[in-house]
Amino acid sequence: MSAATAESCLTANEWICGEYVSSRAEELTDATVEHVLITVTAVAIAVLVALPLALLARRWRFAAGGILGLTTVLYTVPTLAMYALLLPVFGISMSVVICGLVLYSLTILVRNMLTGLQSVPEEAREAAVGLGYGRGRMLFAIELPLALPALMAGIRIATVSAVSLTTVGAIVGYGGLGNLIYSGMHSYFKAQVLTASALCVALAVLADVALLTVQRLITPWTRAGGAKRRGPVPRDSVLDVPGTV
Amino acid sequence: MDVIGEAWTWLTTGSHWSGESGITHRLGEHLYLTGVCLLISCAVALPVAFWLGHGGGRRLGGALAINISNAGRAIPTFAVLVLLTLSPLGRHGELPTILALVLFAIPPLLTNAYVGVSEADRGVVEAARGMGMSRRQVLARVELPLAFPLIMTGVRTAAVQIVATATLAALAGGGGLGRVITAGFARYHTEQVVAGAVVVALLALAVEGLLVLAQRLFDPNRRRPRPGDAAPPRPTHHPTQLPTRPSTQPRPDGRRLP
């Protein structure tokens, strides 16, 4: 990395450097785009995989034990080890990072979907049966909409975690902003490390706010009792799922 | 797959276990870091959580418990490790690593212990007060035993978190088992990368398994109350399944599977 530009804060290697942001705007944009691409792809695939798994787990008790147990074990594997274990499967590629993130997101998503599906009131189901709804229609018209709040909560947590875990992908060269953090560490480039880290946190917060807005828009009925926000700490996903491994 | 055989060969080669960068030494470093950091973070987080949950600051505690976990999730561990390494603290050997590990272990400990203590069965707590127990006695003999499962969940989550984060520390120049993986990457030795990853994953699973076992063995709620024992009666429901008001985030029935 050549810090050839004779600008003051770049040569002084300061933590905060506007000159860095303006001169490397393109590099930063590319890294951010890669970061978003990896995160969005991983969460999207995870949602598509988690739904059938959650349905299977709901159908058969033994499947529930197996699926939840396996995803929990996967969640325990540290990120660096996960990417390392996937290396021989995909070679050095973006798929390593995406696949790792999908596996982590599955734990959160399957649990939350299952909870959401189980929280559908029995009366709603019976009413649908009475109206002559079949299995498929019941799922898509009754159960999934009612399970949406839990599902969206899961997607939010999975997305925020994925944004942060993507950085570790730098080990295979596909870490989005993590690449900048990693190379900045080797060249002792403080502005690059701090800027990339700050962007990463901003991305996570932005994604969370955006998803929360979507959640509010598609589940207007949950806003009915707006004042009951000071409830107990929601237990499902906050408690024993480690934050960013 | 070929790589599995090669990784096995790498693991079973004696020379890879000995020496400064051998698995034995790296495992020792990893365990030492994990133990020290778990003790420090428990010493910091648990008293605060007990105080908040016991009534010192319920409102503050509730907000803190939710937000600290969410914030911990949004902040990339890797970024914090690198930032600390580049800061003036980076000149003090393992200090940046230890600081990062403790920072990321505190949220699960604080949140779980706070929820456990603050949501201990109010009826039992009232009964204990009615019997004339002091605040300290209520905390030590009623609330803490009732909160034990959640406190242990926090300790377990924190321990797994520390093992995982300590692996990442290798990327930022720290020691531990992650070094086996990063060294493999640096030399393009896929079999070493995979072998290191297997050891790390097994360590994480072992720590998790051991703590689950410890939780089962030492749970005071499982002990049969002896006559004359002031211990609270065994709760009829597991504290993680306390009936709470309907929340937008319902929780699964079986929280943690073996």
Short mmCIF file of C-alpha atoms in Angstrom, two decimals:
data_model
loop_
_atom_site.label_atom_id
_atom_site.label_comp_id
_atom_site.label_asym_id
_atom_site.label_seq_id
_atom_site.Cartn_x
_atom_site.Cartn_y
_atom_site.Cartn_z
CA MET A 1 0.00 0.00 0.00
CA SER A 2 1.54 3.29 -1.02
CA ALA A 3 0.73 6.28 1.10
CA ALA A 4 2.53 8.39 -1.45
CA THR A 5 0.14 11.32 -1.26
CA ALA A 6 1.88 13.96 0.78
CA GLU A 7 -1.27 14.91 2.71
CA SER A 8 -0.85 15.74 6.34
CA CYS A 9 -3.19 13.30 8.06
CA LEU A 10 -2.25 10.42 5.77
CA THR A 11 1.46 10.84 6.36
CA ALA A 12 0.90 11.42 10.05
CA ASN A 13 -1.09 8.14 10.10
CA GLU A 14 -3.94 9.61 12.08
CA TRP A 15 -6.99 7.59 13.08
CA ILE A 16 -9.50 9.96 11.56
CA CYS A 17 -8.59 11.23 8.15
CA GLY A 18 -10.97 12.92 5.73
CA GLU A 19 -8.29 12.83 3.08
CA TYR A 20 -8.32 9.04 3.22
CA VAL A 21 -12.07 8.87 2.72
CA SER A 22 -12.01 11.18 -0.30
CA SER A 23 -8.92 9.71 -1.96
CA ARG A 24 -9.96 6.08 -1.49
CA ALA A 25 -13.68 6.54 -2.03
CA GLU A 26 -13.72 3.99 -4.81
CA GLU A 27 -11.93 1.33 -2.75
CA LEU A 28 -14.32 1.94 0.14
CA THR A 29 -17.38 1.75 -2.11
CA ASP A 30 -16.21 -1.51 -3.68
CA ALA A 31 -15.58 -3.06 -0.28
CA THR A 32 -18.97 -1.91 0.99
CA VAL A 33 -20.73 -3.29 -2.07
CA GLU A 34 -18.96 -6.64 -1.65
CA HIS A 35 -19.88 -6.63 2.05
CA VAL A 36 -23.56 -5.98 1.32
CA LEU A 37 -23.58 -8.54 -1.47
CA ILE A 38 -22.15 -11.29 0.75
CA THR A 39 -24.51 -10.48 3.64
CA VAL A 40 -27.68 -10.20 1.56
CA THR A 41 -26.95 -13.36 -0.43
CA ALA A 42 -26.22 -15.34 2.73
CA VAL A 43 -29.32 -14.21 4.62
CA ALA A 44 -31.55 -14.73 1.57
CA ILE A 45 -30.29 -18.29 1.06
CA ALA A 46 -30.61 -18.96 4.79
CA VAL A 47 -34.26 -17.84 4.81
CA LEU A 48 -35.03 -20.12 1.86
CA VAL A 49 -33.33 -23.09 3.54
CA ALA A 50 -34.68 -22.39 7.02
CA LEU A 51 -38.35 -22.39 6.02
CA PRO A 52 -38.53 -26.03 4.89
CA LEU A 53 -36.37 -27.05 7.86
CA ALA A 54 -38.74 -25.29 10.26
CA LEU A 55 -41.73 -26.95 8.61
CA LEU A 56 -40.03 -30.35 8.89
CA ALA A 57 -39.21 -29.72 12.52
CA ARG A 58 -42.79 -28.78 13.24
CA ARG A 59 -44.14 -31.88 11.51
CA TRP A 60 -42.02 -34.45 13.30
CA ARG A 61 -40.69 -34.18 16.83
CA PHE A 62 -37.61 -36.28 16.10
CA ALA A 63 -36.75 -34.02 13.19
CA ALA A 64 -37.05 -31.02 15.50
CA GLY A 65 -34.47 -32.46 17.88
CA GLY A 66 -32.08 -33.29 15.07
CA ILE A 67 -32.40 -30.01 13.19
CA LEU A 68 -32.21 -27.75 16.24
CA GLY A 69 -29.35 -29.79 17.71
CA LEU A 70 -27.33 -29.72 14.50
CA THR A 71 -27.79 -26.00 13.90
CA THR A 72 -26.81 -25.30 17.52
CA VAL A 73 -23.63 -27.34 17.11
CA LEU A 74 -22.85 -25.44 13.92
CA TYR A 75 -23.33 -22.17 15.77
CA THR A 76 -20.75 -23.20 18.35
CA VAL A 77 -18.00 -23.54 15.72
CA PRO A 78 -15.88 -20.36 15.71
CA THR A 79 -16.04 -18.31 12.51
CA LEU A 80 -12.40 -18.69 11.59
CA ALA A 81 -12.66 -22.47 11.96
CA MET A 82 -15.90 -22.52 9.97
CA TYR A 83 -14.33 -20.71 7.02
CA ALA A 84 -11.24 -22.92 7.31
CA LEU A 85 -13.36 -26.09 7.27
CA LEU A 86 -15.27 -24.90 4.20
CA LEU A 87 -12.06 -24.03 2.36
CA PRO A 88 -11.48 -27.49 0.86
CA VAL A 89 -15.13 -27.65 -0.24
CA PHE A 90 -15.21 -24.40 -2.22
CA GLY A 91 -11.55 -23.43 -2.62
CA ILE A 92 -10.62 -19.78 -2.12
CA SER A 93 -13.86 -18.10 -3.13
CA MET A 94 -16.73 -15.99 -1.92
CA SER A 95 -18.80 -19.16 -1.50
CA VAL A 96 -16.74 -20.06 1.58
CA VAL A 97 -17.88 -16.92 3.37
CA ILE A 98 -21.46 -17.09 2.10
CA CYS A 99 -21.85 -20.75 3.06
CA GLY A 100 -20.43 -20.12 6.53
CA LEU A 101 -22.84 -17.24 7.09
CA VAL A 102 -25.78 -19.32 5.84
CA LEU A 103 -24.94 -22.02 8.38
CA TYR A 104 -24.78 -19.50 11.23
CA SER A 105 -28.01 -17.76 10.20
CA LEU A 106 -29.84 -21.09 10.06
CA THR A 107 -29.62 -21.49 13.84
CA ILE A 108 -31.35 -18.19 14.49
CA LEU A 109 -33.86 -18.43 11.64
CA VAL A 110 -35.04 -22.01 12.22
CA ARG A 111 -35.58 -21.34 15.93
CA ASN A 112 -37.50 -18.15 15.33
CA MET A 113 -39.61 -19.60 12.52
CA LEU A 114 -40.51 -22.58 14.64
CA THR A 115 -41.48 -20.29 17.50
CA GLY A 116 -43.49 -18.13 15.16
CA LEU A 117 -45.35 -21.09 13.69
CA GLN A 118 -46.04 -22.52 17.13
CA SER A 119 -47.42 -19.21 18.34
CA VAL A 120 -50.21 -19.20 15.74
CA PRO A 121 -53.44 -19.35 17.76
CA GLU A 122 -55.32 -22.59 17.43
CA GLU A 123 -58.57 -20.67 16.81
CA ALA A 124 -57.09 -19.07 13.72
CA ARG A 125 -56.20 -22.50 12.37
CA GLU A 126 -59.61 -23.92 13.17
CA ALA A 127 -61.33 -20.98 11.56
CA ALA A 128 -59.29 -21.53 8.41
CA VAL A 129 -60.14 -25.22 8.38
CA GLY A 130 -63.80 -24.28 8.80
CA LEU A 131 -63.52 -21.99 5.78
CA GLY A 132 -62.22 -24.93 3.78
CA TYR A 133 -58.56 -23.91 3.61
CA GLY A 134 -56.15 -26.62 2.47
CA ARG A 135 -52.68 -27.19 3.92
CA GLY A 136 -50.80 -24.96 1.50
CA ARG A 137 -53.27 -22.10 1.63
CA MET A 138 -53.40 -22.31 5.42
CA LEU A 139 -49.60 -22.03 5.54
CA PHE A 140 -49.25 -19.07 3.23
CA ALA A 141 -52.46 -17.17 4.07
CA ILE A 142 -52.75 -17.80 7.81
CA GLU A 143 -49.69 -19.27 9.50
CA LEU A 144 -46.82 -17.44 7.82
CA PRO A 145 -48.38 -13.98 8.16
CA LEU A 146 -49.06 -14.62 11.84
CA ALA A 147 -45.51 -15.92 12.29
CA LEU A 148 -44.04 -12.85 10.60
CA PRO A 149 -43.07 -10.87 13.72
CA ALA A 150 -40.96 -13.76 15.05
CA LEU A 151 -39.55 -14.44 11.61
CA MET A 152 -38.60 -10.80 11.07
CA ALA A 153 -36.97 -10.64 14.50
CA GLY A 154 -34.87 -13.64 13.46
CA ILE A 155 -33.95 -12.08 10.13
CA ARG A 156 -32.85 -8.89 11.88
CA ILE A 157 -30.58 -10.71 14.29
CA ALA A 158 -29.19 -12.95 11.54
CA THR A 159 -28.48 -9.95 9.30
CA VAL A 160 -26.74 -7.89 11.96
CA SER A 161 -24.60 -10.90 12.93
CA ALA A 162 -23.81 -11.63 9.29
CA VAL A 163 -22.65 -8.06 8.66
CA SER A 164 -20.20 -8.38 11.49
CA LEU A 165 -19.05 -11.94 10.70
CA THR A 166 -18.41 -11.11 7.05
CA THR A 167 -15.28 -9.21 8.14
CA VAL A 168 -13.57 -12.47 9.11
CA GLY A 169 -13.89 -13.51 5.46
CA ALA A 170 -10.76 -11.41 4.97
CA ILE A 171 -8.82 -14.60 5.71
CA VAL A 172 -9.85 -15.91 2.26
CA GLY A 173 -9.80 -12.44 0.69
CA TYR A 174 -13.58 -12.06 0.55
CA GLY A 175 -14.42 -10.08 3.64
CA GLY A 176 -15.84 -6.89 2.16
CA LEU A 177 -14.81 -4.16 4.58
CA GLY A 178 -12.91 -6.82 6.52
CA ASN A 179 -10.35 -6.91 3.69
CA LEU A 180 -9.59 -3.24 4.35
CA ILE A 181 -9.31 -3.88 8.09
CA TYR A 182 -6.98 -6.82 7.51
CA SER A 183 -4.70 -5.08 5.02
CA GLY A 184 -4.78 -1.91 7.12
CA MET A 185 -3.56 -3.92 10.08
CA HIS A 186 -0.60 -5.29 8.13
CA SER A 187 0.40 -1.88 6.79
CA TYR A 188 -0.36 -0.18 10.12
CA PHE A 189 -2.79 2.15 8.33
CA LYS A 190 -4.94 3.50 11.15
CA ALA A 191 -7.35 5.61 9.09
CA GLN A 192 -8.19 2.64 6.88
CA VAL A 193 -8.89 0.32 9.83
CA LEU A 194 -11.04 2.83 11.69
CA THR A 195 -13.00 3.95 8.63
CA ALA A 196 -13.74 0.39 7.54
CA SER A 197 -14.74 -0.62 11.09
CA ALA A 198 -17.04 2.39 11.45
CA LEU A 199 -18.63 1.67 8.06
CA CYS A 200 -19.20 -1.90 9.16
CA VAL A 201 -21.02 -0.86 12.33
CA ALA A 202 -22.99 1.71 10.32
CA LEU A 203 -24.02 -1.01 7.86
CA ALA A 204 -25.24 -3.24 10.70
CA VAL A 205 -27.26 -0.45 12.30
CA LEU A 206 -28.66 0.64 8.95
CA ALA A 207 -29.70 -2.91 8.08
CA ASP A 208 -31.38 -3.30 11.45
CA VAL A 209 -33.33 -0.05 11.12
CA ALA A 210 -34.35 -0.87 7.55
CA LEU A 211 -35.58 -4.33 8.52
CA LEU A 212 -37.42 -2.92 11.53
CA THR A 213 -39.19 -0.48 9.22
CA VAL A 214 -40.15 -3.30 6.86
CA GLN A 215 -41.38 -5.32 9.82
CA ARG A 216 -43.59 -2.44 11.03
CA LEU A 217 -44.98 -1.94 7.54
CA ILE A 218 -45.88 -5.57 6.86
CA THR A 219 -47.23 -6.33 10.34
CA PRO A 220 -49.38 -3.30 11.16
CA TRP A 221 -51.40 -5.27 13.72
CA THR A 222 -48.46 -5.60 16.11
CA ARG A 223 -48.48 -1.84 16.61
CA ALA A 224 -51.95 -1.88 18.17
CA GLY A 225 -50.64 -1.71 21.74
CA GLY A 226 -47.87 0.77 21.16
CA ALA A 227 -47.29 1.54 24.82
CA LYS A 228 -46.33 -1.96 25.91
CA ARG A 229 -42.77 -1.67 24.76
CA ARG A 230 -41.31 -1.96 28.24
CA GLY A 231 -41.86 -5.65 28.41
CA PRO A 232 -39.48 -8.20 29.83
CA VAL A 233 -36.31 -8.82 27.87
CA PRO A 234 -37.36 -10.91 24.88
CA ARG A 235 -35.76 -14.22 25.56
CA ASP A 236 -35.75 -16.13 22.36
CA SER A 237 -32.77 -14.91 20.50
CA VAL A 238 -31.10 -12.51 22.84
CA LEU A 239 -30.00 -14.86 25.52
CA ASP A 240 -27.97 -17.85 24.61
CA VAL A 241 -27.00 -17.04 21.07
CA PRO A 242 -23.52 -15.58 21.26
CA GLY A 243 -23.23 -12.22 19.61
CA THR A 244 -20.49 -12.01 17.07
CA VAL A 245 -18.23 -15.00 17.22
CA MET B 1 -12.23 -36.29 0.17
CA ASP B 2 -8.50 -36.29 0.02
CA VAL B 3 -8.10 -33.36 2.35
CA ILE B 4 -9.64 -35.18 5.29
CA GLY B 5 -7.00 -37.90 5.10
CA GLU B 6 -4.26 -35.32 4.77
CA ALA B 7 -5.59 -33.34 7.72
CA TRP B 8 -5.69 -36.54 9.78
CA THR B 9 -2.10 -37.30 8.81
CA TRP B 10 -1.12 -33.76 9.79
CA LEU B 11 -2.86 -34.13 13.15
CA THR B 12 -1.28 -37.49 13.92
CA THR B 13 2.25 -36.31 13.12
CA GLY B 14 4.00 -35.92 16.46
CA SER B 15 6.17 -33.01 15.40
CA HIS B 16 3.11 -30.83 14.82
CA TRP B 17 2.18 -31.13 18.48
CA SER B 18 5.49 -30.11 20.02
CA GLY B 19 7.46 -26.90 20.03
CA GLU B 20 6.63 -23.22 20.22
CA SER B 21 4.06 -23.30 17.40
CA GLY B 22 2.90 -26.85 18.08
CA ILE B 23 -0.72 -27.67 18.91
CA THR B 24 0.03 -28.45 22.57
CA HIS B 25 1.57 -25.06 23.23
CA ARG B 26 -1.13 -23.23 21.26
CA LEU B 27 -3.86 -25.14 23.08
CA GLY B 28 -2.27 -24.16 26.38
CA GLU B 29 -2.25 -20.50 25.33
CA HIS B 30 -5.86 -20.76 24.22
CA LEU B 31 -7.04 -22.36 27.45
CA TYR B 32 -5.07 -19.90 29.57
CA LEU B 33 -6.56 -16.92 27.70
CA THR B 34 -10.06 -18.39 27.92
CA GLY B 35 -9.80 -19.08 31.65
CA VAL B 36 -8.33 -15.71 32.59
CA CYS B 37 -10.81 -13.77 30.48
CA LEU B 38 -13.81 -15.75 31.69
CA LEU B 39 -12.82 -15.07 35.31
CA ILE B 40 -12.28 -11.35 34.68
CA SER B 41 -15.55 -10.93 32.79
CA CYS B 42 -17.53 -12.85 35.43
CA ALA B 43 -15.96 -10.71 38.16
CA VAL B 44 -16.98 -7.57 36.29
CA ALA B 45 -20.39 -8.51 34.89
CA LEU B 46 -22.05 -10.72 37.51
CA PRO B 47 -21.97 -8.31 40.51
CA VAL B 48 -23.34 -5.52 38.31
CA ALA B 49 -26.08 -7.80 36.98
CA PHE B 50 -27.01 -8.99 40.49
CA TRP B 51 -27.17 -5.43 41.77
CA LEU B 52 -29.28 -4.27 38.84
CA GLY B 53 -31.57 -7.28 38.97
CA HIS B 54 -31.98 -7.23 42.73
CA GLY B 55 -33.58 -3.82 42.56
CA GLY B 56 -30.68 -1.42 42.44
CA GLY B 57 -31.80 -0.15 39.09
CA ARG B 58 -34.44 -2.19 37.38
CA ARG B 59 -35.33 0.37 34.73
CA LEU B 60 -31.72 0.99 33.85
CA GLY B 61 -31.03 -2.73 33.99
CA GLY B 62 -33.79 -3.67 31.58
CA ALA B 63 -32.68 -1.17 28.97
CA LEU B 64 -29.04 -2.11 29.45
CA ALA B 65 -29.73 -5.83 29.21
CA ILE B 66 -31.43 -5.48 25.84
CA ASN B 67 -29.18 -2.90 24.30
CA ILE B 68 -25.82 -4.26 25.35
CA SER B 69 -26.53 -7.57 23.61
CA ASN B 70 -27.73 -5.86 20.46
CA ALA B 71 -24.74 -3.55 20.39
CA GLY B 72 -22.39 -6.47 20.96
CA ARG B 73 -23.84 -8.18 17.94
CA ALA B 74 -23.41 -5.17 15.65
CA ILE B 75 -19.77 -4.54 16.52
CA PRO B 76 -17.40 -6.80 14.59
CA THR B 77 -15.05 -8.64 16.93
CA PHE B 78 -12.36 -8.70 14.31
CA ALA B 79 -12.46 -4.90 13.92
CA VAL B 80 -12.18 -4.39 17.69
CA LEU B 81 -9.22 -6.77 17.89
CA VAL B 82 -7.38 -4.95 15.10
CA LEU B 83 -8.23 -1.50 16.48
CA LEU B 84 -6.94 -2.45 19.93
CA THR B 85 -3.79 -3.95 18.43
CA LEU B 86 -3.04 -0.75 16.53
CA SER B 87 -3.77 1.42 19.56
CA PRO B 88 -1.06 2.21 22.13
CA LEU B 89 -2.32 -0.83 24.10
CA GLY B 90 -0.98 -3.02 21.31
CA ARG B 91 2.54 -2.68 22.68
CA HIS B 92 1.63 -4.57 25.82
CA GLY B 93 1.67 -8.13 24.53
CA GLU B 94 -1.59 -9.98 25.11
CA LEU B 95 -3.38 -7.00 26.67
CA PRO B 96 -5.43 -6.01 23.58
CA THR B 97 -6.56 -9.61 23.14
CA ILE B 98 -7.58 -9.96 26.78
CA LEU B 99 -9.43 -6.65 26.69
CA ALA B 100 -11.34 -7.62 23.53
CA LEU B 101 -12.23 -11.05 24.92
CA VAL B 102 -13.54 -9.57 28.16
CA LEU B 103 -15.53 -6.89 26.30
CA PHE B 104 -17.32 -9.46 24.18
CA ALA B 105 -17.95 -11.85 27.06
CA ILE B 106 -19.69 -9.25 29.22
CA PRO B 107 -22.99 -8.85 27.27
CA PRO B 108 -24.18 -12.47 27.52
CA LEU B 109 -23.15 -12.67 31.18
CA LEU B 110 -24.83 -9.40 32.11
CA THR B 111 -28.04 -9.98 30.16
CA ASN B 112 -28.64 -13.52 31.36
CA ALA B 113 -27.78 -12.89 35.00
CA TYR B 114 -29.87 -9.72 35.08
CA VAL B 115 -32.91 -11.44 33.58
CA GLY B 116 -32.45 -14.43 35.87
CA VAL B 117 -32.34 -12.38 39.06
CA SER B 118 -34.93 -9.77 38.11
CA GLU B 119 -37.45 -12.35 36.97
CA ALA B 120 -37.02 -14.78 39.83
CA ASP B 121 -40.47 -15.84 40.97
CA ARG B 122 -41.87 -12.77 42.77
CA GLY B 123 -44.10 -14.90 44.97
CA VAL B 124 -41.12 -16.80 46.36
CA VAL B 125 -39.18 -13.56 46.89
CA GLU B 126 -42.13 -12.00 48.73
CA ALA B 127 -42.45 -15.10 50.89
CA ALA B 128 -38.75 -14.93 51.77
CA ARG B 129 -39.13 -11.26 52.76
CA GLY B 130 -42.16 -12.16 54.83
CA MET B 131 -40.07 -14.74 56.67
CA GLY B 132 -37.81 -11.89 57.74
CA MET B 133 -34.89 -12.43 55.41
CA SER B 134 -32.65 -9.47 54.84
CA ARG B 135 -32.05 -8.14 51.33
CA ARG B 136 -28.72 -9.88 51.24
CA GLN B 137 -30.25 -13.18 52.33
CA VAL B 138 -33.00 -12.87 49.74
CA LEU B 139 -30.39 -12.37 47.03
CA ALA B 140 -28.05 -15.13 48.18
CA ARG B 141 -30.57 -17.76 49.21
CA VAL B 142 -33.57 -17.14 46.97
CA GLU B 143 -32.85 -15.08 43.88
CA LEU B 144 -29.45 -16.49 42.98
CA PRO B 145 -30.47 -20.16 43.29
CA LEU B 146 -33.57 -19.45 41.22
CA ALA B 147 -31.51 -17.58 38.64
CA PHE B 148 -28.83 -20.27 38.49
CA PRO B 149 -29.88 -21.84 35.17
CA LEU B 150 -29.86 -18.50 33.40
CA ILE B 151 -26.61 -17.39 35.03
CA MET B 152 -24.99 -20.62 33.84
CA THR B 153 -26.43 -20.09 30.36
CA GLY B 154 -24.68 -16.73 30.37
CA VAL B 155 -21.40 -18.24 31.55
CA ARG B 156 -21.60 -20.93 28.90
CA THR B 157 -22.38 -18.49 26.12
CA ALA B 158 -19.58 -16.22 27.28
CA ALA B 159 -17.11 -19.12 27.42
CA VAL B 160 -17.94 -20.25 23.90
CA GLN B 161 -17.72 -16.65 22.77
CA ILE B 162 -14.28 -16.29 24.34
CA VAL B 163 -13.00 -19.50 22.75
CA ALA B 164 -14.20 -18.25 19.36
CA THR B 165 -12.86 -14.74 19.79
CA ALA B 166 -9.51 -16.03 21.02
CA THR B 167 -9.26 -17.91 17.71
CA LEU B 168 -9.75 -14.64 15.86
CA ALA B 169 -7.02 -13.03 17.94
CA ALA B 170 -4.54 -14.98 15.83
CA LEU B 171 -5.53 -12.86 12.83
CA ALA B 172 -4.54 -9.77 14.77
CA GLY B 173 -1.21 -11.27 15.81
CA GLY B 174 -2.24 -12.88 19.09
CA GLY B 175 -1.49 -16.43 20.21
CA GLY B 176 -3.77 -19.42 20.61
CA LEU B 177 -5.01 -22.15 18.32
CA GLY B 178 -6.02 -19.71 15.61
CA ARG B 179 -2.31 -19.45 14.84
CA VAL B 180 -2.33 -23.02 13.53
CA ILE B 181 -5.02 -21.97 11.03
CA THR B 182 -3.42 -18.68 10.01
CA ALA B 183 -0.02 -20.33 9.63
CA GLY B 184 -1.66 -22.90 7.35
CA PHE B 185 -3.21 -20.12 5.27
CA ALA B 186 0.11 -18.31 5.01
CA ARG B 187 1.83 -21.42 3.65
CA TYR B 188 -1.09 -22.58 1.48
CA HIS B 189 -1.22 -25.81 3.52
CA THR B 190 -4.90 -26.64 3.31
CA GLU B 191 -4.46 -29.78 5.42
CA GLN B 192 -3.00 -27.69 8.25
CA VAL B 193 -5.85 -25.17 7.96
CA VAL B 194 -8.43 -27.94 8.21
CA ALA B 195 -6.61 -29.72 11.04
CA GLY B 196 -6.40 -26.49 13.05
CA ALA B 197 -10.06 -25.78 12.42
CA VAL B 198 -11.05 -29.25 13.61
CA VAL B 199 -9.12 -28.77 16.87
CA VAL B 200 -10.70 -25.34 17.43
CA ALA B 201 -14.21 -26.60 16.69
CA LEU B 202 -13.73 -29.58 19.02
CA LEU B 203 -12.45 -27.28 21.77
CA ALA B 204 -15.51 -25.03 21.44
CA LEU B 205 -17.87 -28.01 21.53
CA ALA B 206 -16.01 -29.49 24.51
CA VAL B 207 -16.25 -26.24 26.48
CA GLU B 208 -19.96 -26.03 25.68
CA GLY B 209 -20.52 -29.67 26.62
CA LEU B 210 -18.59 -29.44 29.89
CA LEU B 211 -20.49 -26.36 30.99
CA VAL B 212 -23.84 -27.94 30.13
CA LEU B 213 -22.77 -30.85 32.32
CA ALA B 214 -21.68 -28.52 35.12
CA GLN B 215 -25.01 -26.73 34.93
CA ARG B 216 -26.88 -30.00 35.34
CA LEU B 217 -24.68 -31.18 38.21
CA PHE B 218 -24.64 -28.01 40.26
CA ASP B 219 -28.15 -26.71 39.68
CA PRO B 220 -29.45 -25.95 43.19
CA ASN B 221 -33.02 -26.30 41.95
CA ARG B 222 -32.47 -29.99 41.33
CA ARG B 223 -31.42 -30.73 44.90
CA ARG B 224 -34.15 -32.12 47.05
CA PRO B 225 -34.92 -29.61 49.80
CA ARG B 226 -33.86 -30.97 53.15
CA PRO B 227 -36.01 -30.37 56.21
CA GLY B 228 -34.94 -27.15 57.87
CA ASP B 229 -33.20 -26.00 54.73
CA ALA B 230 -34.03 -22.41 53.93
CA ALA B 231 -33.56 -23.06 50.25
CA PRO B 232 -36.61 -22.10 48.23
CA PRO B 233 -38.98 -24.78 47.04
CA ARG B 234 -38.24 -26.13 43.64
CA PRO B 235 -39.97 -23.95 41.08
CA THR B 236 -42.75 -25.66 39.25
CA HIS B 237 -41.52 -24.29 36.00
CA HIS B 238 -38.10 -23.72 34.61
CA PRO B 239 -37.19 -20.03 34.95
CA THR B 240 -36.61 -19.75 31.21
CA GLN B 241 -40.25 -20.59 30.71
CA LEU B 242 -41.77 -18.06 33.02
CA PRO B 243 -45.09 -16.96 31.65
CA THR B 244 -44.57 -13.46 30.39
CA ARG B 245 -46.87 -11.11 28.64
CA PRO B 246 -47.22 -11.75 24.91
CA SER B 247 -44.18 -10.36 23.22
CA THR B 248 -43.53 -9.73 19.57
CA GLN B 249 -40.67 -12.17 19.90
CA PRO B 250 -42.07 -15.39 21.27
CA ARG B 251 -39.48 -17.88 22.29
CA PRO B 252 -39.03 -21.53 21.47
CA ASP B 253 -40.26 -24.16 23.90
CA GLY B 254 -37.01 -26.04 24.20
CA ARG B 255 -34.51 -23.27 24.52
CA ARG B 256 -31.28 -25.18 24.35
CA LEU B 257 -30.95 -28.70 23.16
CA PRO B 258 -28.28 -30.99 24.50
#
